[in-house]
Amino acid sequence: MKMKKYICALAAGALFSISAPTKVDAQEKFFRAIGTPHQPKVEVAWNRYYTYEGLNEVMRKIADAHPDLARMESIGKSHEGRDIYLLTISDFKTGDPDRKPAMYIDGNIHSNEIQGAEFSLYTAWYLTEMFDDLDFIKELLQDKTFYIAPTINPDARNNYMLEANTAHSPRSGMIMLDSDGDGEVGEDGFDDLNEDGHITMMIRKSPTGRYIKDQRDPRKLIMVSAEEKGEYEMLGYEGIDRDGDGQVNEDGVGYYDPNRDWGWNWQPDYVQRGAYKYPFSLPENRAVMEFVMDHPNIAGAQSYHNYGGMILRGPGAEEDKDTYNREDVRIYDAIAKKGEEIIPGYRYLVVYKDMYSVFGGELDWFYGGRGVYTYSNELMTSYLYFHKNAGRGNQDEEMDVDRYLTFGDAFVNWEEYDHPQFGKIEIGGFKKNFGRAHPGFLLEQDAHRNMAFTIYHAYHTPKLSVMDVKEKDLGRGMKEVTATIYNERMMPTHSSQDLKYNIERPDYITISGPEVIAGMVVENEDFNKVEEQVNNPERIAVKNIPGMEAVKVRWIVSGGRKYSIDVDSAKGGKASWSSDQK
């Protein structure tokens, strides 16, 4: 018995050494790939999707492994009572993360648009794992903060993954509504007739059908020409008429659209299909709104959707186009055009002009209501398959992907089924996790590229420095102190929308030490044109510090050989200078 225990202990030790290699072992077994964590503290497979519980586990591991860089918290509850978790990522040793310029990132507001959660979480993982390896990441987190909420629709994310659904359902959250107006709620949703976990298509042979099966590939249905006779008719997605109204699948989860619930240019349901009761009537969106309102340091934002390979900015509706003025559009264009280079196959578009009208969208609330430069990326594009532009839903390309890249894993072959209402039918088609969602082999690369775009965006949130301080002796113990405050990044401390509605407080520049007789903003130093601030002259309020530009302030002071200058901006963070630095 003792020998048996000894052998078991040796076996356990061997297993442990395999699962937790030493640094020497890792150097022998692995060769470092450029730009990727070589020995991550948190091992994550980025070629798969995670349920709500799976996401939470990865988030906790990141926070536990990097306590000086990551903090996990709940910002609210979903309709079904799940916590909406958010990671704060920053170098906590270099200051309060809530006082640094911040980037907000979320995903999965539409529950079937799942990969936004993985892309968001990949960003948190990469930033923390590469902090010690890359000076750029270290300096970025010393200066900036990332607030990352991988899923802001946790209830329906799990429903999409764990229940039978199409690639498009559920789009909403899990509040059940009477979609067909018959007085019953959610009584006629999809039915997984062949119990394969996917809702695919129903077809039936019919003398008036307009489709035939392709002889070269019988999985594929082809519409015949106008003068030809077909063999099959399409019956729609799998389902049974459960309420006897002659319709199938007409009253499932929803229908409302969480991305029509935001408090900017909101319109009721009869104008904007999918709007719910009133702005922020959904608890998930309200939780995000309250977090953002409590964090005025958020200067940039990113939301992740699918599908289409797009980098989108507002406005969502043409009626709102004057909200985006020339100065802000210049910043939007500069960042997004770089994004087109970073993410091949993605295009920079304007929602209302290049897609359709959206009222009450998250994108517009962040910019219109908070003055935050915000993009919404529509993830996944068919370009990633074969580097062609076949376009969304191209059946020939999709069949080739299934044949040559996923080896039959994307398609459910047609099989006969006796339907209680339609009689003998066939069920088959593409699975719910194909089309909108990346195949696993494409997931990590696109996550990295989209992350790189958000990092570029975050990098160009304001970064302030006291660039130059000059003194001029005025006699009688008085002197003139002029300081230049420089913004080293593209984004101003206040967007034009922010300035228009006075959304955020001014930037404050304070001198401490001497007695301050007068304080002023220098409008033109060459011609000595200034605007005096009579009240509280030691703390000068500046409306804005433009991107890649500077503002100058001046004080007339008496006494105090030593003094310091401090800059305090909600979206630009802090900067300081001391006369000891001279």
XYZ file of C-alpha atoms in Angstrom:
582
model
C 0.000 0.000 0.000
C 2.831 2.416 0.833
C 4.530 1.626 -2.465
C 1.229 2.276 -4.301
C 0.857 5.673 -2.582
C 4.475 6.489 -3.430
C 3.941 5.644 -7.114
C 0.732 7.751 -7.156
C 2.627 10.663 -5.635
C 5.325 10.356 -8.282
C 2.654 10.259 -10.991
C 0.944 13.313 -9.560
C 4.251 15.139 -9.481
C 4.907 14.230 -13.086
C 1.482 15.486 -14.112
C 2.021 18.725 -12.246
C 5.381 19.308 -13.893
C 3.780 18.824 -17.292
C 0.889 21.215 -16.606
C 3.048 23.873 -14.950
C 6.439 23.996 -16.729
C 9.295 25.933 -15.207
C 10.835 28.862 -17.038
C 13.692 26.631 -18.185
C 11.234 24.007 -19.445
C 9.289 26.657 -21.320
C 12.425 27.931 -22.999
C 13.177 24.411 -24.141
C 9.680 23.675 -25.417
C 8.454 26.981 -26.822
C 9.849 29.546 -29.231
C 8.547 33.057 -28.778
C 6.213 34.472 -31.435
C 6.468 38.228 -31.999
C 3.728 40.351 -30.484
C 2.212 37.543 -28.421
C 2.492 36.694 -24.708
C 5.142 33.969 -24.488
C 4.516 32.682 -20.973
C 1.122 34.099 -19.994
C 0.072 33.887 -16.383
C -3.459 33.257 -17.625
C -3.705 30.608 -20.344
C -6.692 31.290 -22.627
C -7.634 29.636 -25.910
C -8.740 32.404 -28.275
C -10.078 30.044 -30.936
C -13.333 29.356 -29.091
C -16.314 31.154 -27.570
C -17.177 31.403 -23.883
C -20.496 31.351 -22.075
C -21.248 34.051 -19.516
C -19.753 31.818 -16.829
C -16.693 31.140 -18.969
C -16.102 34.839 -19.538
C -16.376 35.518 -15.812
C -13.834 32.815 -15.030
C -11.282 34.312 -17.418
C -11.930 37.803 -16.018
C -11.359 36.597 -12.454
C -8.149 34.853 -13.469
C -6.852 38.038 -15.103
C -7.704 40.115 -12.019
C -6.147 37.552 -9.655
C -2.974 37.139 -11.731
C -2.402 40.881 -12.202
C -3.625 42.673 -9.041
C -1.596 45.803 -9.862
C -3.083 46.049 -13.342
C -6.619 44.631 -13.274
C -9.723 45.017 -11.120
C -13.026 43.215 -11.644
C -16.353 44.668 -10.523
C -20.059 44.420 -11.205
C -21.592 47.600 -12.613
C -25.194 46.375 -12.374
C -27.624 43.513 -12.875
C -29.261 42.119 -15.991
C -32.996 41.489 -16.372
C -32.538 37.932 -15.069
C -30.247 39.039 -12.246
C -26.813 38.294 -13.665
C -23.947 40.615 -12.774
C -22.629 42.785 -15.590
C -18.905 42.531 -14.962
C -16.282 45.071 -15.990
C -12.489 44.994 -15.828
C -10.508 48.133 -15.085
C -7.077 47.818 -16.686
C -4.342 50.311 -15.783
C -1.044 50.574 -13.915
C -2.490 51.191 -10.469
C 0.960 52.081 -9.111
C 1.112 55.228 -11.254
C -2.070 56.839 -10.009
C -5.797 56.528 -9.601
C -7.130 54.837 -12.766
C -10.299 56.922 -12.552
C -8.237 60.098 -12.959
C -6.400 58.975 -16.102
C -7.739 59.439 -19.643
C -9.824 56.321 -20.278
C -11.049 54.087 -23.069
C -14.371 52.277 -22.598
C -14.931 49.001 -24.516
C -17.955 46.713 -24.580
C -19.399 43.930 -26.703
C -22.364 41.666 -27.272
C -25.179 44.203 -26.797
C -26.950 42.077 -29.400
C -26.875 38.601 -27.910
C -26.273 36.741 -31.165
C -23.327 39.041 -31.994
C -21.147 37.080 -29.671
C -17.503 37.628 -30.596
C -17.457 41.194 -29.287
C -17.115 39.662 -25.824
C -14.040 37.652 -26.805
C -12.506 40.640 -28.613
C -13.047 42.852 -25.563
C -11.643 40.261 -23.186
C -8.674 39.583 -25.474
C -7.776 43.268 -25.071
C -7.732 42.994 -21.272
C -5.696 39.783 -21.429
C -3.164 41.161 -23.901
C -2.611 44.431 -22.041
C -1.962 42.684 -18.733
C 0.163 39.851 -20.123
C 2.357 42.132 -22.255
C 2.851 44.826 -19.613
C 6.247 43.499 -18.547
C 7.388 42.672 -22.083
C 6.640 45.789 -24.113
C 7.638 49.329 -23.165
C 4.775 50.669 -25.293
C 2.154 48.748 -23.283
C 3.810 49.660 -19.989
C 3.818 53.365 -20.860
C 0.264 53.148 -22.197
C -1.078 51.741 -18.923
C 0.938 54.227 -16.910
C -0.889 57.006 -18.760
C -4.277 55.491 -19.581
C -7.119 53.353 -18.261
C -9.240 50.768 -20.083
C -12.746 49.976 -18.835
C -13.775 46.696 -20.475
C -17.246 45.097 -20.209
C -17.103 41.998 -22.439
C -20.847 41.334 -22.494
C -23.587 43.832 -21.675
C -26.314 41.314 -22.554
C -25.386 38.272 -20.454
C -28.843 36.694 -20.245
C -29.431 36.339 -23.949
C -25.775 35.499 -24.656
C -26.272 32.286 -22.741
C -29.643 31.687 -24.392
C -28.068 32.029 -27.837
C -25.268 29.610 -26.943
C -27.079 27.046 -24.818
C -30.475 26.874 -26.522
C -31.436 26.082 -30.102
C -31.296 29.288 -32.160
C -30.639 30.678 -35.594
C -27.600 32.827 -36.358
C -29.875 35.819 -35.770
C -31.725 34.905 -32.565
C -32.175 36.158 -30.001
C -31.058 39.668 -30.917
C -32.733 41.257 -27.913
C -32.423 40.487 -24.230
C -34.674 38.013 -22.426
C -37.699 40.189 -21.645
C -40.636 38.292 -23.132
C -43.117 40.335 -25.169
C -46.300 39.649 -27.105
C -44.772 40.048 -30.561
C -47.822 38.872 -32.528
C -50.412 40.761 -30.459
C -52.523 37.726 -29.534
C -52.472 38.323 -25.784
C -49.930 35.565 -25.112
C -46.228 36.068 -24.471
C -43.484 34.078 -26.189
C -45.702 31.129 -26.999
C -44.489 30.419 -30.532
C -40.727 30.475 -30.804
C -38.337 28.262 -32.719
C -38.493 24.465 -32.407
C -35.393 22.310 -32.777
C -37.185 19.536 -34.673
C -34.135 17.322 -35.211
C -32.658 18.164 -31.789
C -29.186 19.095 -33.050
C -28.936 22.355 -31.078
C -29.303 24.510 -34.198
C -32.329 26.013 -35.881
C -31.793 25.418 -39.580
C -34.110 25.623 -42.588
C -37.200 23.654 -43.609
C -37.831 22.873 -47.291
C -40.516 20.828 -49.006
C -41.027 19.384 -52.439
C -43.715 21.335 -54.263
C -44.996 21.514 -57.869
C -44.883 25.306 -57.562
C -41.497 25.513 -55.867
C -38.911 27.899 -57.205
C -35.776 26.065 -56.069
C -33.791 23.016 -57.094
C -30.828 21.281 -55.487
C -27.529 21.893 -57.243
C -26.475 18.694 -59.022
C -22.823 19.403 -58.291
C -23.488 20.090 -54.621
C -26.891 18.884 -53.395
C -26.520 20.816 -50.139
C -27.066 24.009 -52.096
C -30.483 25.280 -53.228
C -30.616 27.307 -56.427
C -33.467 29.494 -57.552
C -34.531 28.582 -61.073
C -34.942 31.123 -63.855
C -38.280 32.779 -64.501
C -39.352 30.291 -67.192
C -38.140 27.156 -65.382
C -40.037 24.930 -63.022
C -38.567 24.301 -59.622
C -38.838 21.355 -57.226
C -38.624 22.784 -53.689
C -40.246 25.575 -51.719
C -38.731 27.274 -48.672
C -40.747 27.039 -45.436
C -38.466 29.100 -43.214
C -36.663 28.180 -40.024
C -37.507 25.057 -38.034
C -40.706 25.412 -36.088
C -44.292 24.379 -35.431
C -47.407 26.564 -35.308
C -48.001 26.173 -31.591
C -50.794 28.742 -31.168
C -52.848 27.825 -34.208
C -52.686 31.225 -35.918
C -51.277 29.923 -39.187
C -47.805 31.291 -38.513
C -44.569 29.648 -37.415
C -41.921 31.176 -35.114
C -43.686 34.532 -34.910
C -43.674 34.984 -31.126
C -40.382 34.069 -29.483
C -38.020 36.115 -27.313
C -38.386 39.885 -27.701
C -38.782 41.644 -29.955
C -36.929 44.747 -28.857
C -33.496 46.043 -29.757
C -31.108 46.967 -26.930
C -29.292 49.278 -29.338
C -32.378 51.467 -29.780
C -32.745 52.208 -26.057
C -30.109 54.929 -25.534
C -30.914 58.493 -24.547
C -29.795 60.396 -27.622
C -32.217 61.036 -30.483
C -34.418 58.238 -29.123
C -37.670 57.534 -30.955
C -40.661 55.381 -29.943
C -41.335 51.991 -31.485
C -43.693 53.267 -34.183
C -40.796 55.385 -35.526
C -37.851 53.155 -34.637
C -38.781 49.471 -34.668
C -37.290 47.765 -31.642
C -37.363 50.721 -29.259
C -38.580 49.701 -25.829
C -40.528 51.834 -23.339
C -38.326 54.919 -22.943
C -34.585 55.725 -23.031
C -32.587 53.479 -20.693
C -35.629 51.371 -19.859
C -33.426 48.265 -20.131
C -31.458 47.527 -16.937
C -28.301 46.489 -18.798
C -28.056 49.770 -20.729
C -28.919 51.769 -17.645
C -26.030 50.121 -15.781
C -23.608 51.140 -18.539
C -25.004 54.678 -18.620
C -24.607 55.118 -14.862
C -21.038 53.814 -14.976
C -20.130 56.205 -17.782
C -21.763 59.143 -16.009
C -19.696 58.305 -12.924
C -16.473 58.242 -14.973
C -15.970 61.573 -16.725
C -12.400 60.495 -17.566
C -13.748 58.365 -20.440
C -12.491 60.097 -23.585
C -12.860 57.306 -26.153
C -15.238 54.372 -26.555
C -15.635 51.252 -28.669
C -18.553 48.848 -29.033
C -18.375 45.542 -30.897
C -21.161 44.122 -33.082
C -21.306 41.824 -36.109
C -21.430 41.399 -39.167
C -19.765 43.141 -42.124
C -16.192 44.236 -41.472
C -17.025 47.867 -40.717
C -15.636 50.662 -38.571
C -18.708 52.795 -37.940
C -19.212 56.270 -36.594
C -22.388 58.271 -36.165
C -24.672 59.885 -36.708
C -27.186 57.106 -36.850
C -29.808 59.306 -38.464
C -29.527 62.019 -41.099
C -31.531 64.373 -38.873
C -28.578 64.315 -36.471
C -25.774 64.964 -38.958
C -25.098 68.517 -37.748
C -24.099 67.119 -34.349
C -20.802 65.969 -35.843
C -18.931 69.126 -36.809
C -15.847 69.455 -38.963
C -13.277 69.502 -36.161
C -14.548 66.304 -34.565
C -14.994 64.541 -37.897
C -11.340 65.303 -38.644
C -10.361 63.346 -35.529
C -12.797 60.533 -36.346
C -11.416 60.280 -39.882
C -7.767 60.203 -38.819
C -8.285 57.367 -36.325
C -10.639 55.293 -38.485
C -8.534 55.541 -41.643
C -5.643 54.121 -39.662
C -8.066 51.412 -38.586
C -8.658 50.445 -42.209
C -4.913 49.802 -42.503
C -4.750 47.857 -39.239
C -7.759 45.627 -40.045
C -7.650 44.501 -43.712
C -11.084 43.976 -45.214
C -12.766 46.484 -42.879
C -14.225 49.726 -44.200
C -14.799 53.050 -42.447
C -18.456 54.060 -42.821
C -21.052 56.498 -41.462
C -24.157 54.756 -40.132
C -26.978 56.821 -41.644
C -25.217 57.476 -44.950
C -23.749 54.058 -45.674
C -26.168 51.707 -43.879
C -29.578 52.711 -42.496
C -31.139 55.022 -39.919
C -30.663 54.241 -36.240
C -32.337 56.230 -33.477
C -31.390 55.789 -29.840
C -28.124 53.949 -30.533
C -25.258 53.509 -28.068
C -22.810 55.011 -30.545
C -24.715 58.293 -30.720
C -25.379 58.528 -26.979
C -21.678 58.241 -26.154
C -20.818 61.056 -28.554
C -23.986 63.163 -28.521
C -24.701 62.849 -24.811
C -21.178 62.612 -23.398
C -18.919 64.110 -26.082
C -16.891 60.876 -26.298
C -15.298 59.855 -29.611
C -16.872 56.467 -30.276
C -16.764 53.746 -32.922
C -18.828 50.619 -33.411
C -17.064 47.808 -35.272
C -19.129 45.260 -37.182
C -16.941 42.199 -36.756
C -16.301 39.423 -39.275
C -16.314 39.788 -43.037
C -16.216 37.168 -45.780
C -12.948 38.751 -46.964
C -11.206 36.854 -44.175
C -12.055 33.481 -45.752
C -10.218 33.620 -49.084
C -9.226 37.320 -49.249
C -11.898 37.980 -51.839
C -14.865 40.321 -51.684
C -17.612 37.796 -52.400
C -19.939 39.607 -50.017
C -22.195 38.558 -47.188
C -24.270 35.421 -47.708
C -22.580 34.322 -50.923
C -23.718 30.702 -51.016
C -20.916 29.483 -53.263
C -18.249 30.924 -50.992
C -19.942 29.627 -47.854
C -20.091 26.135 -49.317
C -16.385 26.350 -50.184
C -15.588 27.436 -46.634
C -17.490 24.456 -45.295
C -15.811 22.054 -47.761
C -12.207 23.278 -47.702
C -11.749 25.096 -44.384
C -14.158 23.548 -41.856
C -14.493 20.114 -43.520
C -18.257 19.859 -43.159
C -18.556 21.294 -39.650
C -20.614 24.335 -40.687
C -23.514 22.644 -42.481
C -26.290 20.281 -41.384
C -27.043 17.958 -44.307
C -30.650 17.700 -45.448
C -32.672 14.970 -43.770
C -36.339 14.054 -43.991
C -38.771 14.877 -41.195
C -42.506 14.346 -40.758
C -43.880 17.743 -39.806
C -47.288 17.823 -38.033
C -48.515 20.678 -40.253
C -46.359 20.681 -43.387
C -46.153 16.921 -43.864
C -42.958 15.402 -45.273
C -40.197 18.034 -45.274
C -36.424 18.217 -45.191
C -34.394 19.989 -42.532
C -30.855 21.302 -43.013
C -28.635 24.269 -43.660
C -25.896 26.261 -42.008
C -25.520 26.135 -38.245
C -26.147 29.135 -36.003
C -22.438 29.594 -35.255
C -21.472 30.004 -38.911
C -21.667 33.210 -40.914
C -21.987 35.942 -38.325
C -19.462 34.331 -35.992
C -15.814 33.738 -36.886
C -14.671 30.153 -37.332
C -12.179 29.422 -34.578
C -9.115 29.659 -36.811
C -9.956 33.285 -37.717
C -10.932 34.439 -34.247
C -7.611 35.329 -32.626
C -6.158 37.211 -35.594
C -9.212 39.427 -35.982
C -9.397 39.934 -32.218
C -5.795 41.127 -32.215
C -6.283 43.516 -35.131
C -9.435 45.026 -33.654
C -7.671 45.343 -30.309
C -4.792 47.122 -32.056
C -7.297 49.606 -33.464
C -8.767 50.323 -30.018
C -5.259 50.709 -28.590
C -4.488 53.249 -31.321
C -7.688 55.069 -30.407
C -6.841 54.954 -26.690
C -3.293 56.134 -27.355
C -4.669 59.294 -28.941
C -6.850 60.254 -26.005
C -5.348 63.413 -24.499
C -1.910 63.389 -22.864
C -0.949 66.655 -21.211
C 2.423 68.019 -20.183
C 3.747 71.327 -18.867
C 5.999 71.978 -21.809
C 7.651 75.268 -20.936
C 7.671 77.719 -18.019
C 9.145 81.203 -18.421
C 9.704 83.909 -15.817
C 9.966 87.675 -16.255
C 11.079 89.966 -13.443
C 8.626 92.856 -12.966
C 10.457 94.495 -10.040
C 9.336 95.123 -6.452
C 9.383 91.382 -5.743
C 6.907 90.565 -8.464
C 7.356 88.377 -11.512
C 5.399 87.126 -14.479
C 5.165 83.344 -14.897
C 3.992 81.978 -18.253
C 3.364 78.245 -18.674
C 2.707 76.308 -21.872
C 0.438 73.270 -21.536
C 0.821 70.889 -24.453
C -1.520 68.105 -25.575
C 0.678 65.391 -27.096
C -2.150 63.431 -28.754
C -4.759 63.986 -31.486
C -7.864 64.186 -29.336
C -8.682 67.430 -27.517
C -9.621 67.501 -23.873
C -13.135 68.522 -24.937
C -14.800 67.479 -28.185
C -16.826 70.098 -30.031
C -19.982 68.378 -28.811
C -18.687 68.612 -25.255
C -18.006 72.333 -25.660
C -21.370 72.971 -27.315
C -23.353 71.604 -24.375
C -20.859 72.213 -21.531
C -20.900 68.497 -20.796
C -17.660 68.419 -18.829
C -15.991 70.934 -16.544
C -13.108 73.103 -17.835
C -9.475 72.083 -17.487
C -7.835 73.670 -14.458
C -4.241 74.930 -14.338
C -3.095 75.894 -10.851
C 0.011 77.572 -9.497
C 0.951 76.899 -5.882
C 3.552 78.591 -3.670
C 3.652 82.343 -4.324
C 0.975 84.945 -3.713
C -1.023 85.256 -6.933
C -1.930 88.830 -7.888
C -3.468 88.099 -11.295
C -4.110 85.125 -13.563
C -4.924 85.032 -17.252
C -5.146 82.930 -20.408
C -2.653 84.043 -23.051
C -4.524 84.319 -26.338
C -1.613 85.711 -28.363
C 1.812 85.858 -26.760
C 3.412 87.822 -29.593
C 1.001 90.720 -29.191
C 0.545 90.242 -25.457
C -3.185 89.600 -25.851
C -4.604 88.020 -22.700
C -7.922 87.365 -21.018
C -7.804 87.873 -17.274
C -9.608 85.597 -14.860
C -10.610 87.828 -11.979
C -11.934 85.233 -9.541
C -9.590 82.595 -8.138
C -6.657 83.742 -10.294
C -4.387 80.999 -8.947
C -6.571 78.354 -10.653
C -7.147 79.240 -14.281
C -10.040 77.528 -16.062
C -9.299 76.640 -19.684
C -12.182 75.631 -21.956
C -10.188 73.195 -24.055
C -6.693 72.000 -24.909
C -6.793 70.982 -28.587
C -5.067 67.874 -29.856
C -1.403 68.319 -30.887
C -1.621 71.953 -29.751
C -0.907 74.002 -26.646
C -2.486 76.665 -24.475
C -0.591 79.286 -22.507
C -1.494 80.712 -19.111
C 0.132 83.477 -17.123
C 0.251 84.662 -13.548
C 1.556 87.774 -11.873
C 2.955 86.566 -8.578
C 4.725 88.004 -5.548
C 7.253 86.168 -3.379
C 7.845 82.465 -3.271
C 11.021 81.397 -5.017
C 9.719 77.846 -5.258
C 6.392 77.053 -6.862
C 4.593 74.280 -8.721
C 2.112 74.138 -11.572
C -0.561 71.444 -11.746
C -2.889 70.595 -14.631
C -6.177 68.805 -13.892
C -8.383 67.730 -16.803
C -11.313 65.298 -16.556
C -10.530 63.640 -19.890
C -6.888 64.708 -20.144
C -5.681 63.518 -16.764
C -3.068 65.274 -14.671
C 0.317 66.863 -15.294
C 2.635 68.820 -13.045
C 5.786 70.901 -13.026
C 7.939 72.200 -10.207
C 10.464 75.024 -10.091
C 12.851 72.416 -8.687
C 12.979 70.969 -12.216
C 14.664 74.104 -13.579
